[in-house]
Tab-separated table of C-alpha atoms in Angstrom:
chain	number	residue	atom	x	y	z
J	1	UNK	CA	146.788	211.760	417.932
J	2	UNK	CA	150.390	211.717	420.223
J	3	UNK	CA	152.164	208.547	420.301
J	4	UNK	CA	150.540	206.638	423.245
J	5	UNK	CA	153.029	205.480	426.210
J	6	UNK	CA	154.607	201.910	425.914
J	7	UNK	CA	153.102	199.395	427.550
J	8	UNK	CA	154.727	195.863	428.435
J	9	UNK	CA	152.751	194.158	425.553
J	10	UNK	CA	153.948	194.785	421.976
J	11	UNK	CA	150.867	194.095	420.869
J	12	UNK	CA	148.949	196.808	422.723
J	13	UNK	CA	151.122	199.326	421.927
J	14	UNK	CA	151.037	197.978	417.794
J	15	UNK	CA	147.130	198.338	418.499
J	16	UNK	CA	147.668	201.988	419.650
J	17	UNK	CA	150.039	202.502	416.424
J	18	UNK	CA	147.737	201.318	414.568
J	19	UNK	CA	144.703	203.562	415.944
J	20	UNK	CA	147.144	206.601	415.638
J	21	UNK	CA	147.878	205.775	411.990
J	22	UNK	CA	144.093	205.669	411.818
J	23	UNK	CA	144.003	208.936	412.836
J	24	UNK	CA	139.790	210.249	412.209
J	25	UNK	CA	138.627	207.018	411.250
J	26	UNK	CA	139.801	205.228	414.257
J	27	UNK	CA	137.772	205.138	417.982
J	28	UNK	CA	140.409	203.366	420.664
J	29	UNK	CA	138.048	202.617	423.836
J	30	UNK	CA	139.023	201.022	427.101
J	31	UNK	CA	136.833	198.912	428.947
J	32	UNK	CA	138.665	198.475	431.988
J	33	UNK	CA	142.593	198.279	433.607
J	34	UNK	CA	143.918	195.652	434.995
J	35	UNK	CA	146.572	195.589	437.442
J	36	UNK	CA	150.186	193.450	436.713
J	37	UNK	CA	153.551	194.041	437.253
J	38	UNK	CA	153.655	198.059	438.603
J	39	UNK	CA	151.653	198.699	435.282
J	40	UNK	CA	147.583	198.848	434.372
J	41	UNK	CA	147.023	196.694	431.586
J	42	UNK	CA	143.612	198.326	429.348
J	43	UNK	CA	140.845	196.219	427.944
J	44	UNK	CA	140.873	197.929	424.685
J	45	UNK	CA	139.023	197.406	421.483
J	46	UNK	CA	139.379	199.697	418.524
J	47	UNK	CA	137.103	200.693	416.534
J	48	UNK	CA	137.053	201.815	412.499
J	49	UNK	CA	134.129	202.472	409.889
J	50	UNK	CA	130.473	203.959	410.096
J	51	UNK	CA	129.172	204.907	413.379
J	52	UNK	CA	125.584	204.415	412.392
J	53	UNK	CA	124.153	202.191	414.954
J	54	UNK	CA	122.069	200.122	411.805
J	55	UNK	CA	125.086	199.277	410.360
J	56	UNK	CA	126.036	195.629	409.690
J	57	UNK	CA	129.129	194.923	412.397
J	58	UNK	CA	132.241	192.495	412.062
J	59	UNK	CA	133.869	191.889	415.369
J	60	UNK	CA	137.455	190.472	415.646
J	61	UNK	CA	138.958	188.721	418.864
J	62	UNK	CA	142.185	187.432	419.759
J	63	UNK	CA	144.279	186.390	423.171
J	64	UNK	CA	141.550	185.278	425.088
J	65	UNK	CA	144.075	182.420	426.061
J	66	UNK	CA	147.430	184.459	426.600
J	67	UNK	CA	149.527	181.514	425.276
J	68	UNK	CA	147.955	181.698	421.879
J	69	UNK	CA	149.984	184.869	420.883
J	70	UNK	CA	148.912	183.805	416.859
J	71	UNK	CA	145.394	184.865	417.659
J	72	UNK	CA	146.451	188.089	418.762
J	73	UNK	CA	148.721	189.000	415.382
J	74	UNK	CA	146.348	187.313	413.035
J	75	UNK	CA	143.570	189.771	413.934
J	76	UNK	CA	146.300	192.946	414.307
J	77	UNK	CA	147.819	191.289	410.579
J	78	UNK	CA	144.192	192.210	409.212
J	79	UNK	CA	144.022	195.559	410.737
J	80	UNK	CA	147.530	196.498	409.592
J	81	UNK	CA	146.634	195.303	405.928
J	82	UNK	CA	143.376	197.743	406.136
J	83	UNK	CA	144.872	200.506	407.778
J	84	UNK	CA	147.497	200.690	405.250
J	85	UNK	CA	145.048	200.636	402.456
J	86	UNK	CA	143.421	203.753	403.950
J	87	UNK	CA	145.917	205.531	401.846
J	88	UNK	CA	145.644	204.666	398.218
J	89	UNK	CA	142.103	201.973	398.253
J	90	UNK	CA	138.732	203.622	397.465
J	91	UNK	CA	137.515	200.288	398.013
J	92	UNK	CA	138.647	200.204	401.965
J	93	UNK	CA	136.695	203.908	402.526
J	94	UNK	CA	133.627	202.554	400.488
J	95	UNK	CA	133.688	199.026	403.441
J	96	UNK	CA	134.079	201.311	406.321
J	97	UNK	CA	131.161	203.863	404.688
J	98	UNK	CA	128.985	200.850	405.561
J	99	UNK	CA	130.509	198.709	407.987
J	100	UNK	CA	131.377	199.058	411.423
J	101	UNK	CA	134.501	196.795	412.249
J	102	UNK	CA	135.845	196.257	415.885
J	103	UNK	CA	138.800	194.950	416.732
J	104	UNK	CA	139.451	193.136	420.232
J	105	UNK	CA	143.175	192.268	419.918
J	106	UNK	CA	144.158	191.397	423.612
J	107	UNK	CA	141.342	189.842	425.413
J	108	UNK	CA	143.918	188.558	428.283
J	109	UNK	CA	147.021	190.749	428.408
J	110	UNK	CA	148.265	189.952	431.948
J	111	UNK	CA	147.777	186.250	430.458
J	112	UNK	CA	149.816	187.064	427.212
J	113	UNK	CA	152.316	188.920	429.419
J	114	UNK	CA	152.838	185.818	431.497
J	115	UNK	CA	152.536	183.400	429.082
J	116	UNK	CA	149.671	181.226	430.290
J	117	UNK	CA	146.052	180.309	429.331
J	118	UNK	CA	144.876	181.377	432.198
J	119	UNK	CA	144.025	185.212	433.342
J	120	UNK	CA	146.288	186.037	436.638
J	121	UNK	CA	143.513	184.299	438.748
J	122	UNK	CA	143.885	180.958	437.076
J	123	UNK	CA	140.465	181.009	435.091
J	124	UNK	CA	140.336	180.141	431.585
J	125	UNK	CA	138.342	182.196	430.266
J	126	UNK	CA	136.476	180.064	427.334
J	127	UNK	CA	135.375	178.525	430.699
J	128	UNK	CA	134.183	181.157	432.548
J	129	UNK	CA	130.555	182.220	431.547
J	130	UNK	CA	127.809	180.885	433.468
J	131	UNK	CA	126.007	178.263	431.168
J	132	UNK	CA	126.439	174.626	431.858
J	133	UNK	CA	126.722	171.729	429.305
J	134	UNK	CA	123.471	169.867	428.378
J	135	UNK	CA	125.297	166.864	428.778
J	136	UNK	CA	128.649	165.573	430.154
J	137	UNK	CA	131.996	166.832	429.590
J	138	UNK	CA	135.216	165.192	430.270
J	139	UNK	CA	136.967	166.646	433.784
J	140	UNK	CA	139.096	168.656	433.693
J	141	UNK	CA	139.036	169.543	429.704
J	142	UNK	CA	135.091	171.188	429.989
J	143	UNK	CA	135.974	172.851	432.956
J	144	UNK	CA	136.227	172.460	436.750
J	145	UNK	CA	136.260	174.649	439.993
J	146	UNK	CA	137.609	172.548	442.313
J	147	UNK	CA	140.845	174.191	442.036
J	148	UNK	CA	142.688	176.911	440.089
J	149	UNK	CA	145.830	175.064	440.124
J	150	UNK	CA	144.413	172.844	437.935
J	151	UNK	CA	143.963	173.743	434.505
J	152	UNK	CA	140.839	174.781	432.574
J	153	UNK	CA	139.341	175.861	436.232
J	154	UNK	CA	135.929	178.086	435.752
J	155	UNK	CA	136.317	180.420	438.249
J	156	UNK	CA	133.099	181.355	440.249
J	157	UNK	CA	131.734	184.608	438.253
J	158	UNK	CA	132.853	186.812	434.997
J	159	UNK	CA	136.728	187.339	435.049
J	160	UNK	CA	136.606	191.294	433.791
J	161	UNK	CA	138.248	190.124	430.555
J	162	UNK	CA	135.225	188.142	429.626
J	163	UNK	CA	133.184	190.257	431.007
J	164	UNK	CA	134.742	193.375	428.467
J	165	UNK	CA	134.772	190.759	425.847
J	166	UNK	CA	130.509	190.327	426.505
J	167	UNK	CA	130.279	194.178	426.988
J	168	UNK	CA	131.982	194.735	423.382
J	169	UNK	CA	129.650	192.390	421.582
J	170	UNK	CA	126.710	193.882	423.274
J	171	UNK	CA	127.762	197.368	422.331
J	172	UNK	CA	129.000	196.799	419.584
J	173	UNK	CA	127.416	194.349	417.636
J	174	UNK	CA	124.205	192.806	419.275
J	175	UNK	CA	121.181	194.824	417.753
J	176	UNK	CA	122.398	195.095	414.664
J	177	UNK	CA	120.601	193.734	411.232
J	178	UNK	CA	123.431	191.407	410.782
J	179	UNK	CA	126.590	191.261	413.056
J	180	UNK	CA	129.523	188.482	413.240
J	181	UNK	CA	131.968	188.123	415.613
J	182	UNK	CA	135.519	185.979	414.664
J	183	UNK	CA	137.604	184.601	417.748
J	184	UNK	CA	141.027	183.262	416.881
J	185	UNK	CA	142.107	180.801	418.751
J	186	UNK	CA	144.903	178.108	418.518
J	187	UNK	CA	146.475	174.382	419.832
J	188	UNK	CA	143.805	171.686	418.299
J	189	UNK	CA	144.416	169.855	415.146
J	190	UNK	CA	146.499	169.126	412.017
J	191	UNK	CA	143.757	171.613	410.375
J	192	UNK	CA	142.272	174.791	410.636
J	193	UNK	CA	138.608	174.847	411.848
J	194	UNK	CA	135.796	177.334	412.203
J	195	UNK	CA	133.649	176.108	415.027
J	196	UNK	CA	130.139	178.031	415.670
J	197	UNK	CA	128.515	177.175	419.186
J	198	UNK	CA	127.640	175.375	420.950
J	199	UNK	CA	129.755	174.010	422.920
J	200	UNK	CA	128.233	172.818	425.383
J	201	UNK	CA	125.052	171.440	423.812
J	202	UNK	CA	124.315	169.264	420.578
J	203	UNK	CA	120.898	170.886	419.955
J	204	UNK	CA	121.372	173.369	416.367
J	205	UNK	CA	122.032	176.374	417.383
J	206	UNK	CA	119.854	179.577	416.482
J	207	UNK	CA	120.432	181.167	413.064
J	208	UNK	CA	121.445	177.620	412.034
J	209	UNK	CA	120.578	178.286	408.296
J	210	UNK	CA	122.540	181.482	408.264
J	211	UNK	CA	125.538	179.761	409.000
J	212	UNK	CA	124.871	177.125	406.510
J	213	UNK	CA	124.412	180.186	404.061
J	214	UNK	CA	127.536	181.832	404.746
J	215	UNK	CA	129.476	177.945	405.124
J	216	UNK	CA	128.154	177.596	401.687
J	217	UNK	CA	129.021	181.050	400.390
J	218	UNK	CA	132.375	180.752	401.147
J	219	UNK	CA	133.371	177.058	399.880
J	220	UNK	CA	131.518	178.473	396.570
J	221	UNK	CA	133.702	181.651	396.309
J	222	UNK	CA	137.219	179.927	397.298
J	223	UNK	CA	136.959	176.406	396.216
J	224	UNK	CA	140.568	176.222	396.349
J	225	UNK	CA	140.729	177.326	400.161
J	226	UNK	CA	140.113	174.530	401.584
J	227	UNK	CA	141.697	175.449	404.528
J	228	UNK	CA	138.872	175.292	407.169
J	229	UNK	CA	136.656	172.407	408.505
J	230	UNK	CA	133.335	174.306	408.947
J	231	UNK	CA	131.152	172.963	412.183
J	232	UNK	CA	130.134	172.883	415.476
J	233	UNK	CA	132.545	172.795	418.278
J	234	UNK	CA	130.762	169.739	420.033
J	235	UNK	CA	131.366	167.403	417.365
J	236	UNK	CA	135.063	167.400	419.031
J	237	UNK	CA	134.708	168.276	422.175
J	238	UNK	CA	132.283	169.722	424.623
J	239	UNK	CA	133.002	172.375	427.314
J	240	UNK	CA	130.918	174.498	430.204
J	241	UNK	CA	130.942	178.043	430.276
J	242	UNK	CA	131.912	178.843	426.912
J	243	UNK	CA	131.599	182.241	426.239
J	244	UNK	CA	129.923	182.118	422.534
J	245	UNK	CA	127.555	179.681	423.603
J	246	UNK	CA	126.526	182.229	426.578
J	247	UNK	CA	125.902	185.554	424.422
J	248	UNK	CA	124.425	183.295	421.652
J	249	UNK	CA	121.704	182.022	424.420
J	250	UNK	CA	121.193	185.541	425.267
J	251	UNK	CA	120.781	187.326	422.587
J	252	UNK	CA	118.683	184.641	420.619
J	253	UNK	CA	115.875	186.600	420.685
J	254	UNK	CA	117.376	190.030	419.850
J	255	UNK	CA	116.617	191.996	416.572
J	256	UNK	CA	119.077	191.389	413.775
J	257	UNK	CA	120.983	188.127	413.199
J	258	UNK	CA	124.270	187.818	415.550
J	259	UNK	CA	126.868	184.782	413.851
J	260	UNK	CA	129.960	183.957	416.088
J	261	UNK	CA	132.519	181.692	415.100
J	262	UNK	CA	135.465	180.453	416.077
J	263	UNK	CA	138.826	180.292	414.481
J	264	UNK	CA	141.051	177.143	416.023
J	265	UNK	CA	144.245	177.592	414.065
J	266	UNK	CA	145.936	173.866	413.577
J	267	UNK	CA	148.887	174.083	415.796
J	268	UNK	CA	149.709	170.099	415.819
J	269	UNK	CA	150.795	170.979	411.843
J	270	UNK	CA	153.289	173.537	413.309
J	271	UNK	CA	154.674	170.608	415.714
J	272	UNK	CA	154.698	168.193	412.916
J	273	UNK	CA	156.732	170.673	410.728
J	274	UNK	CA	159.002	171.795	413.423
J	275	UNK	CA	159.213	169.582	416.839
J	276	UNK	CA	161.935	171.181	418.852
J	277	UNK	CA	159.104	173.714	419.224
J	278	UNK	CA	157.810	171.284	421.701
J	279	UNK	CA	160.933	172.478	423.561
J	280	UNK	CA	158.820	175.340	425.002
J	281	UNK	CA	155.357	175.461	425.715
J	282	UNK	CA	154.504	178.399	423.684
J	283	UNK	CA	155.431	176.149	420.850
J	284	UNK	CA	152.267	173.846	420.907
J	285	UNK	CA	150.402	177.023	420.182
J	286	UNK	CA	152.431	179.115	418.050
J	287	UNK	CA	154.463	178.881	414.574
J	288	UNK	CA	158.536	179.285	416.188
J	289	UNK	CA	159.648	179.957	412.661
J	290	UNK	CA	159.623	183.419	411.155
J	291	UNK	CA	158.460	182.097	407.577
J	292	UNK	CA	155.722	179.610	409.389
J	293	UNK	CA	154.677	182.500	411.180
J	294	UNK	CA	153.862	184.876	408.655
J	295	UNK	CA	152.326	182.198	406.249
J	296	UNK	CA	150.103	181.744	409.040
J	297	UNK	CA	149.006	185.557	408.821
J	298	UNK	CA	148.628	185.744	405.167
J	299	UNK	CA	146.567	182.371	405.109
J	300	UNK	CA	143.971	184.279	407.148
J	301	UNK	CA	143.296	187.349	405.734
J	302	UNK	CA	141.343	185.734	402.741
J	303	UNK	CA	139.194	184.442	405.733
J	304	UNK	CA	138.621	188.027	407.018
J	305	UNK	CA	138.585	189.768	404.369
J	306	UNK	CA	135.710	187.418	402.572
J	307	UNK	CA	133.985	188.125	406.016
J	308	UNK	CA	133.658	191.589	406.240
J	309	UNK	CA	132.133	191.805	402.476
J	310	UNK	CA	130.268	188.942	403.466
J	311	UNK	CA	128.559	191.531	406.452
J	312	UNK	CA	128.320	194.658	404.200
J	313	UNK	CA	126.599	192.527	401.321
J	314	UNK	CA	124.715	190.318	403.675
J	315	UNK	CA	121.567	191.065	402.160
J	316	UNK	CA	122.271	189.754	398.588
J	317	UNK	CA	123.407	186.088	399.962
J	318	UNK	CA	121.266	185.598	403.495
J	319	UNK	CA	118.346	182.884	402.820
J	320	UNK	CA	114.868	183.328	402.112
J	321	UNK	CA	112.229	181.334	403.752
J	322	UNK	CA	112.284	178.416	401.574
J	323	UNK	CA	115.898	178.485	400.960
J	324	UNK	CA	116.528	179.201	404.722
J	325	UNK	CA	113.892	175.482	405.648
J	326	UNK	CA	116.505	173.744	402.872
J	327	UNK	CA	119.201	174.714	404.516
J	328	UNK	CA	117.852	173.946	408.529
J	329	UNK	CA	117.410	170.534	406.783
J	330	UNK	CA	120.787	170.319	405.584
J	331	UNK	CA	122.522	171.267	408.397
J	332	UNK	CA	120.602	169.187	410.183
J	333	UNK	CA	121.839	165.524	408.504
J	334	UNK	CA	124.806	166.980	408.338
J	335	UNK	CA	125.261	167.009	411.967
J	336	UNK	CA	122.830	166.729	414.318
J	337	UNK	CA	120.600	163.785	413.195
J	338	UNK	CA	120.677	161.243	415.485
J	339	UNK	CA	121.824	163.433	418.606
J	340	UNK	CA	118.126	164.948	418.768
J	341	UNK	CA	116.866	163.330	421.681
């Protein structure tokens, strides 16, 4: 494969790199261009592993708000790690024998480029899907359209980006006998937490006791980890439009078990640590020291890497019947009992 062009984003040209490096094993696809600054920016996703379509499927996603530059380099950290194993790790070629990863590094480029949340129309895109919360969210955090000079504003249908982001889960991973889909975020929290939808209802989502399952397997298998608060997003703060809650709702009744979560990286530790990052507003949402930074990108490659084993064993942990009613039950006083109406 020739060495692609440069674009204005580091990051999509590392992706590129790292497709090259690749070489056979890699599939770089563009969804769409976008137009900034004299260049066209590509929706790109990359994909490695089996192409058999029933395949169990990990998808990765990162910059969907183009201030949270972490997201972006955890989920290119991971694929550097595997794509340098290619070359001495039996191991790596027996996961992508049976395991289709994709990798969505830069869900909002002309929003990393500029350095806001925001797309270049002024939607946040976590906002932007169609569904509306069950109950009421606090203006402007769950999103508004009065006005895109206000922050976390809707927008009035898909942005492209989320619509490339829907388009790669649907191709991708929907359909599949078990798919799950990682989004790394940043900017909430003195701790790291995986949030599964909804977010803009407190009714259990479906697949409840799968998550429990995989919640469970992994606080069994790294007891020492105990990096990540494991739960729904609502139980901090509820939103419109989020886009996990929308393909969730429309895919529930599609073959195969879909899992999304959410990775909100603990950025108010960062501040704590360091806070003349506070100096810049890429510093709420981003470690500003070199050895912060890439402690950030080692802590989360035991997440990854436990989840993509987690979807090429999947059968040997997923629940039973009875064990899958047990664990409904659980999940259910552990956090919605007393919000059922």
């Amino acid at each position: 494969m020739p060495a692609p062009s440069p674009f204005l984003l580091p990051e999509l040209d590392e992706l590129a790199e790292l497709a090259r490096r690749a070489g056979a094993q890699a599939r770089l696809e563009t969804l769409g261009w976008l137009p900034y600054a004299g260049q066209q920016l590509p929706l790109q996703l990359l994909r490695l592993g089996t192409r058999a379509a029933g395949a169990p499927a990990l998808g990765l996603f990162g910059g969907v708000h183009g201030i949270e530059r972490i997201g972006s380099a955890v989920v290119l950290a991971y694929l550097h790690s595997l794509v340098a194993s290619l070359r001495w790790s039996g191991l790596t070629h027996s996961l992508l024998e049976r395991v289709s990863l994709v990798f969505m590094p830069v869900v909002n480029p002309v929003g990393m480029l500029r350095g806001t949340r925001a797309n270049v129309h002024g939607v946040d895109l976590m906002r932007n899907s169609p569904v509306e919360a069950s109950e009421k969210v606090p203006w402007p955090l769950g999103g508004q359209r009065l006005s895109r000079r206000l922050p976390w504003y809707r927008g009035q249908a898909l942005e492209p980006e989320a619509a490339a982001l829907c388009q790669a889960v649907e191709r991708h991973l929907i359909g599949r006998p078990f798919a799950l889909a990682l989004d790394c975020h940043s900017g909430y929290g003195h701790r790291d937490r995986l949030w599964f939808p909804f977010a803009g209802s407190k009714a259990p989502p479906p697949r409840l006791a799968e998550t429990m399952a995989l919640r469970e397997l992994f606080l069994s298998t790294y007891p020492n980890h105990n990096y990540y608060d494991i739960e729904p997003q609502w139980l901090h703060y509820m939103t419109h439009g989020d886009l996990w809650d929308h393909l969730t709702l429309q895919h529930r009744d599609s073959p195969g078990i879909f899992l999304s979560f959410t990775l909100e990286m603990g950025s108010w530790l960062w501040v704590r640590k360091n806070p003349l990052q506070l100096l810049r507003l890429t510093g709420l949402f981003n470690p500003v020291k070199p050895h912060r930074h890439q402690r950030v990108l080692r802590r989360h490659l035991v997440l990854i890497d436990f989840l993509a084993r987690a979807v090429e064993s999947h059968a040997l942990w997923l629940p039973d019947a009875p064990r899958r009613d047990r664990l409904r039950q659980e999940a259910r006083r552990l956090w919605f009992d007393g919000e059922q109406r």
